[in-house]
Amino acid sequence: MRNPEIRPLPIAVRVFPYASDIQKEHRWTGSPLLPRGMLVIHTVGRTGATQQFAIGTYRFIVGGQCLEEGLFCGDDLPKRELQILQDYVLRNNVDAPLGDTRRLRLLTRAEFVDLLFQLAYKARCHVVGLDLPSNISHLACDSTAARGFYAGGFSFCLWSYKDDRGRERPDGFRPRICVKHIDRNRSLIGFTARNSPDQVDLIPEGSPSGKPQPGYKFRGHFLDLRPFAFALTDEGYSLEEACEAFGVEHRKQQDARYGPLTNERIDDIRCDVLAMSELAAKLVGEFAEHPIPVSPTHALSPASIGKGYLRAMGISPVLKRQPNFPKEYLGYAQTAFYGGRNSVHIRKVVCPVVYTDFLSMYSTVNTLMGLWSFVVAGEIRVREHCKEQVEAFLRKLTPDMLFEPETSTRMNGFVKVVPTGVLPIRSKYSSASNDWQVGINHVYAKKEDALWYSIPDIVASILATGRVPEIIDAFLIEPSGALFEAVPTKLRGIVDVDPDRDDFFRVIVEERLRMSSRDDLSGIEKKRLEKALKILASATCFGIYAQMDRQDQDDKVEVTCHGIDPEPYKCKVAHPEFAGEFWFAPLGSLITAGARLALALLDHCVSELHGSYVMEDTDSMAIVATEHGGLVPCPGGPFRMPDGRSAVRALSWREVADIAARFAKPNPYTDKSRSILKIERDNYDPETGEQRQIYCLAISSKRYALFLRDDDGNPILLQKGINNHEDRWSEHGLGHLRNPLDPESEDRDWIRQAWISVVRRTLSLPAQPLGFEHLPAIGRVPITSPTALRSLAKLNRGKKYRNRIKPFDFLLSCHVKPFGYPPDTDPEKFHLVAPYVPDPECWVDLPWIDQYSGKQYEITTEGFHGSRGVARVKTYGEVLREYEFHLGAKSADAKGKPSGKQTVGLLRRRHVRVERIVYIGRESNRLEEIEAGVIHSPESVYTEYPDPSRDEWQTRILPVLKKIPIAALIRVTGRSRSMLIRTLAGRSRPRRRNQELLKSVLRRLGVI
């Protein structure tokens, strides 16, 4: 490409912040002791705006025997339904062995929460449910914003009393229950302290002395089956799916919605809680196979189990055993952190492909780079200022050397370079998305904007350009000695691991590889062990070393930040983030960089054969290939078809197999005949086992589909249970929307239908219109924070708690068109939600509330723009059209310009000049709200840590503004004199919107 367009862009790097007076020591508080008692609860709400609690059921189980079963009901249950319940309990016994004639109990809500207090708090039994936050919200009589450890969550009052005037008051002699939502799979749940606790309540769990401890708070044993199943499988299950996966005898009934109360409906609800109790027993039994010192109630994710194994082996976090590790080097390594490599190389062109995937990418990278030695090292040492050594290594490096296993062990370090190569860079590539994205692009910078990169990223750049960038500094990390307290363990009680002798990451993968040949395990045991090993690989091979936890407090706190420069700086920020327990930036950054290098090496192998690929995604690549090779039409391609059209070269299946064979050489596992690059099962017919031609269509990163074509050329998506082992179409960008055909259903087949339409249009084939395109595009979001609930204050005003829209109820969420916002609203601070109603025909007529202002608006799907009091929202059809033409702005088109909505064909890397450097933290945990479009403002997603020495406002903008007469600024900006005086005097910093306005004025004047 001649004379590519080089655009100056701001770039962002991660920073290492800490505040010693705020951060608390990480300590494990979970007790491995299991309570014998289990109270399984299930509440059912009515369909409607307030999802009002109607009825519930419970089972109290001790030692596997059901000692009590009952129903409980809401305080305002209609008399007719109450009579049905009373008649039901008279005619039905407890679900128990034959001959047990105990009757069901029927309790009021108040009576049931008293039982809950006695069993869950006083007797300390497990409280089990599938969605405990919602259950607790149903049972409560009031809620407030939580404080302290649970800040950002809710504090629920379940126990109350009537005062002398008959008013309901919280009972201070009973605990409250706090719930803090973390993400869609995890919540923290616990009791608070209470007034005048009994002495027995002050005895800590597992106390060897059994004596009360003043100030002790019993948090309870809340076991939510959804995160528990997620921790054991790394999959988000519904009750029905979890029961099937774990072989539960009694399954969930199909219809979970509350309808007319009948005996059959009560039977269904009882069957659901029976299924939950059996599922709980299965999950606890599976968890018990892991010999780790973790309570089931603290197993919230696979990482919990991974950390448990490290503790079981006596392996403490690096920074706990080495608290004086130099913070400036942690900062350097943190700025070099980037996520997985994912991009589209051929956009909106259907290409024949072979789909490839690296074997357990992060485990393999860890093993090749020898990173387990750092996990078990007695000390990790830093070799400072070794620029000459690293530069000599890089200059001698050849592509063939990268296939030698020992080469990877020499890359455990970081270099500070003046960027002049193909490197990962985090920037705002498009004003339309306005978020930080990582792209692998040509990067240029001045010496004062030098950046730290891991050595694998520099090696990848050399592969792409053949040049070693200018190196300013470098350091290596080296393990020294071994932990004295390390002890062997058994993975899931079966696989022996000695941390002193074995590479933990290698053992996990090798055991998975030999699973099919094991004759000493039953089929179900093989399946469960294979799943457990997969979980351990994902949990211990990457995430825990990169974990930074964003705080929910809105108050600004002062933090010290280590970044690119040797000297730290201080700033005050809201929502700071602090290192997770096992966080260690050098490992976190090296692991992802090693994975990016593996894909870069595969890219190099394909390019050597003049081939191309459609997309790459973290550990996989769809290589353009046909059985015999040849040319494939593709706009912007370097070859020409006989008819003159541009084309790319398709490799042959044999050439792809040869590339895969090359990756057998760096295989670090015992079976040396196996390649670490797999030709995936998708490429083979599940019935015949013969290789078949599959096709790929990619729109942008994470948005692609794999499919077959029939004899007439019609696309057939790869679909689980039909023609493949997995569904192979992306839900990214659509998964937050409800099923428009049945909003209450979790069926996602509508997305398959949408992809079929996209593929057919791309192939110039007729596409059937989708029957839901005219409906407003609606998502369903839970109310997971007090901030989200505050916007509904007007709707809730004057209502009793049970009649309000409550925490963890669902809301409808819609998406406003770019020019559809009502006048005088800020698009970054405007999002409409409505009480949940499942009928799509009612959505347009609902009262829609702006979550930021609390004001009420109407919505419409007609016209082109909004009007006063009315927002023009997107329809499903408009969302799908946007999806089909989604920007891929981090790549360039054939002319070197940023890829746009209409760009089709072979993409190039962009050329980016570093305009300025911004320090940011990781993305927030509010992924559901980000995906659902509830959050539009970048500040709500990222924490920015302004460095005074790099602050564009202070160093570049404000000095120029001060040279312009204030009268001129008032005239061209329309802002008030008082605001501008405060700004120019440095007494206040304008909001981001006003900063952008003032910057645009300076650009128009040509002074910046």
Coordinates of C-alpha atoms in Angstrom, one line a residue, residues 352-357 602 605-606 609 611-613 621-629 649-664 675 677-680 683-684 691 693:
P352 CA -14.2 -21.3 1.9
V353 CA -12.1 -21.9 4.9
V354 CA -10.5 -24.5 7.2
Y355 CA -11.2 -23.6 10.8
T356 CA -8.1 -24.1 13.0
D357 CA -7.7 -23.8 16.8
L602 CA 0.3 -18.8 12.2
C605 CA 3.0 -19.3 7.9
V606 CA -0.2 -18.5 5.9
L609 CA 2.3 -19.4 1.1
G611 CA -2.6 -17.2 1.6
S612 CA -5.0 -15.3 3.7
Y613 CA -7.6 -15.8 6.5
M621 CA -8.2 -18.7 12.8
A622 CA -10.4 -19.4 9.7
I623 CA -7.9 -19.8 6.9
V624 CA -9.1 -19.4 3.4
A625 CA -8.7 -22.9 1.9
T626 CA -10.3 -25.3 -0.5
E627 CA -9.6 -29.0 -1.1
H628 CA -7.2 -28.2 -4.0
G629 CA -6.5 -24.5 -3.5
R649 CA -5.3 -17.3 -2.8
A650 CA -7.0 -20.2 -1.1
L651 CA -4.6 -22.7 0.3
S652 CA -5.2 -26.4 -0.2
W653 CA -6.4 -28.6 2.6
R654 CA -3.0 -30.3 2.3
E655 CA -1.1 -27.0 2.8
V656 CA -3.2 -26.2 5.9
A657 CA -2.4 -29.7 7.2
D658 CA 1.3 -29.1 6.6
I659 CA 1.1 -25.8 8.5
A660 CA -0.5 -27.6 11.4
A661 CA 2.2 -30.2 11.2
R662 CA 4.9 -27.5 11.7
F663 CA 3.3 -26.7 15.1
A664 CA 4.0 -30.2 16.3
S675 CA 0.4 -30.7 16.9
L677 CA -2.5 -26.4 16.1
K678 CA -5.7 -28.4 15.5
I679 CA -7.8 -28.6 12.4
E680 CA -11.2 -28.3 14.3
N683 CA -14.2 -29.3 9.3
Y684 CA -15.3 -32.9 9.4
Q691 CA -13.3 -33.5 5.7
Q693 CA -15.9 -27.7 2.8

